[in-house]
């Protein structure tokens, strides 16, 4: 009988602690973002940027959990409309309009290498991104950079002028996201 009471007490205490933790969880939404993609070609280096995205996550203790980042592929812009057009064609943006990154957890401050799933076109791959998170009140700034290959996501690097100009397969993705609750 005594062990049953202790078990019930333990379960109730755990339940109260869990409810307290869930009640203290705070939803985050994006305040600003700057995503930059750097690439190369046989002619010159190039880059595309986007300042339009959606970010969501929940602050629970020392982590931002259930992170989801979505960016419209057509929000990526370069200095040349021809480059944009070729990139959108390679990404098949009419069929796959979104680039999505999800991860279960990011620290609320400090540096870490996070692991998540990146979806480009119809391919989802696990990627690791070294990030630095800075907390200022209820605002979190997440900065990081990683390298990927276009072909790993089923994207054929664009060719121009009958194949005389070729885009390199390697890309560097740099993120700078500020979220607040």
Coordinates of C-alpha atoms in Angstrom, one line a residue:
X1 CA 0.0 0.0 0.0
X2 CA 2.8 2.4 0.9
X3 CA 4.7 1.7 -2.4
X4 CA 1.5 2.4 -4.3
X5 CA 1.1 5.8 -2.6
X6 CA 4.7 6.6 -3.3
X7 CA 4.3 5.6 -6.9
X8 CA 1.2 7.8 -7.2
X9 CA 3.0 10.7 -5.6
X10 CA 5.9 10.3 -8.0
X11 CA 3.6 10.2 -11.0
X12 CA 1.7 13.3 -9.8
X13 CA 4.9 15.2 -9.1
X14 CA 6.3 14.3 -12.6
X15 CA 3.0 15.3 -14.1
X16 CA 3.1 18.7 -12.3
X17 CA 6.7 19.3 -13.4
X18 CA 5.8 18.4 -17.0
X19 CA 2.8 20.7 -17.1
X20 CA 4.9 23.5 -15.6
X21 CA 7.5 23.0 -18.3
X22 CA 4.9 22.9 -21.0
X23 CA 3.2 26.0 -19.6
X24 CA 6.5 27.9 -19.6
X25 CA 7.2 27.0 -23.2
X26 CA 7.2 30.0 -25.5
X27 CA 6.4 30.0 -29.2
X28 CA 8.9 31.9 -31.4
X29 CA 8.2 33.5 -34.8
X30 CA 10.6 35.2 -37.2
X31 CA 11.5 38.8 -36.8
X32 CA 14.0 38.9 -39.7
X33 CA 16.0 36.6 -41.9
X34 CA 18.9 36.8 -44.3
X35 CA 19.8 33.7 -46.2
X36 CA 22.7 33.8 -48.7
X37 CA 23.7 31.1 -51.1
X38 CA 27.2 31.3 -52.7
X39 CA 28.2 29.3 -55.7
X40 CA 30.6 29.2 -58.5
X41 CA 30.6 28.8 -62.3
X42 CA 33.3 28.6 -65.0
X43 CA 32.7 32.3 -65.6
X44 CA 32.5 33.8 -62.1
X45 CA 31.4 33.3 -58.5
X46 CA 27.7 34.2 -57.8
X47 CA 25.3 34.6 -54.9
X48 CA 21.6 34.7 -54.2
X49 CA 19.9 36.1 -51.1
X50 CA 16.5 36.0 -49.6
X51 CA 15.1 38.0 -46.7
X52 CA 11.7 36.3 -46.9
X53 CA 11.0 33.2 -44.8
X54 CA 8.9 31.7 -42.1
X55 CA 10.5 30.4 -38.8
X56 CA 8.8 28.6 -36.0
X57 CA 9.9 26.9 -32.8
X58 CA 9.2 26.7 -29.1
X59 CA 11.5 27.8 -26.3
X60 CA 11.6 25.1 -23.6
X61 CA 14.3 25.4 -21.0
X62 CA 17.7 25.8 -22.7
X63 CA 16.5 24.8 -26.2
X64 CA 14.4 26.0 -29.1
X65 CA 12.5 22.8 -30.0
X66 CA 10.3 21.8 -33.0
X67 CA 12.2 24.2 -35.3
X68 CA 10.7 24.6 -38.8
X69 CA 12.2 27.1 -41.4
X70 CA 10.5 27.6 -44.7
X71 CA 11.6 29.8 -47.6
X72 CA 10.1 30.2 -51.0
X73 CA 12.7 29.2 -53.5
X74 CA 11.6 32.1 -55.8
X75 CA 12.5 34.6 -53.0
X76 CA 16.1 33.9 -53.7
X77 CA 17.4 36.8 -55.9
X78 CA 20.8 37.6 -57.5
X79 CA 22.0 40.7 -59.3
X80 CA 21.1 39.0 -62.6
X81 CA 17.6 38.0 -63.6
X82 CA 19.0 35.4 -66.0
X83 CA 20.7 33.7 -63.2
X84 CA 17.5 33.8 -61.1
X85 CA 15.5 32.2 -64.0
X86 CA 18.0 29.4 -64.5
X87 CA 18.1 28.7 -60.7
X88 CA 14.3 28.5 -60.5
X89 CA 14.3 26.2 -63.5
X90 CA 16.9 23.9 -61.9
X91 CA 15.0 23.9 -58.6
X92 CA 11.7 23.2 -60.4
X93 CA 10.0 25.9 -58.3
X94 CA 6.7 25.4 -60.0
X95 CA 6.5 21.9 -58.7
X96 CA 8.6 22.4 -55.5
X97 CA 8.1 26.0 -54.3
X98 CA 9.5 25.6 -50.8
X99 CA 13.0 25.0 -49.3
X100 CA 12.4 23.6 -45.8
X101 CA 14.7 22.9 -42.9
X102 CA 13.5 21.2 -39.7
X103 CA 15.3 20.1 -36.5
X104 CA 14.2 18.9 -33.2
X105 CA 16.4 21.3 -31.1
X106 CA 18.7 24.4 -31.2
X107 CA 20.3 25.7 -28.0
X108 CA 19.0 29.1 -26.8
X109 CA 22.5 30.5 -26.6
X110 CA 26.1 29.5 -27.4
X111 CA 27.6 27.5 -30.3
X112 CA 26.6 24.0 -31.4
X113 CA 26.4 21.9 -34.5
X114 CA 22.7 21.1 -35.1
X115 CA 21.5 18.2 -37.2
X116 CA 18.3 18.6 -39.2
X117 CA 16.5 17.7 -42.4
X118 CA 16.9 20.0 -45.4
X119 CA 14.4 19.5 -48.2
X120 CA 15.1 21.0 -51.7
X121 CA 12.9 19.9 -54.6
X122 CA 11.7 16.5 -53.6
X123 CA 14.8 15.4 -51.8
X124 CA 15.3 15.5 -48.1
X125 CA 18.8 15.0 -46.6
X126 CA 20.2 15.2 -43.2
X127 CA 22.6 18.1 -42.8
X128 CA 24.8 19.4 -40.0
X129 CA 25.0 23.2 -39.5
X130 CA 27.4 24.8 -37.0
X131 CA 25.5 27.7 -35.5
X132 CA 25.9 30.5 -32.9
X133 CA 22.8 31.5 -31.0
X134 CA 22.7 34.8 -29.2
X135 CA 19.9 35.6 -26.8
X136 CA 18.9 39.2 -25.9
X137 CA 15.7 39.2 -23.8
X138 CA 13.0 37.4 -25.7
X139 CA 15.0 37.6 -29.0
X140 CA 17.2 34.9 -30.4
X141 CA 19.7 35.4 -33.3
X142 CA 20.7 32.3 -35.0
X143 CA 23.8 32.4 -37.4
X144 CA 25.4 29.6 -39.2
X145 CA 26.8 28.3 -42.4
X146 CA 27.1 24.9 -44.2
X147 CA 28.2 23.5 -47.5
X148 CA 26.0 21.2 -49.7
X149 CA 26.1 19.8 -53.2
X150 CA 23.2 20.5 -55.6
X151 CA 23.3 17.0 -57.0
X152 CA 22.7 15.5 -53.5
X153 CA 19.2 17.0 -53.7
X154 CA 18.6 15.9 -57.3
X155 CA 19.4 19.4 -58.7
X156 CA 21.4 19.4 -61.9
X157 CA 23.8 22.3 -61.9
X158 CA 22.7 24.7 -64.6
X159 CA 24.6 25.1 -67.9
X160 CA 24.4 28.2 -70.1
X161 CA 25.4 29.1 -73.6
X162 CA 25.2 25.5 -74.9
X163 CA 27.2 24.2 -72.0
X164 CA 30.2 26.6 -72.3
X165 CA 29.3 28.1 -68.9
X166 CA 28.8 25.6 -66.1
X167 CA 27.6 26.1 -62.6
X168 CA 29.7 24.3 -59.9
X169 CA 28.0 21.6 -57.8
X170 CA 29.1 23.0 -54.4
X171 CA 27.0 25.6 -52.6
X172 CA 27.6 27.5 -49.3
X173 CA 24.4 28.4 -47.4
X174 CA 24.7 31.1 -44.8
X175 CA 21.8 31.8 -42.4
X176 CA 21.1 34.7 -40.1
X177 CA 17.6 34.4 -38.5
X178 CA 16.2 36.6 -35.7
X179 CA 13.2 35.2 -33.9
X180 CA 11.2 36.5 -30.9
X181 CA 8.2 35.4 -28.8

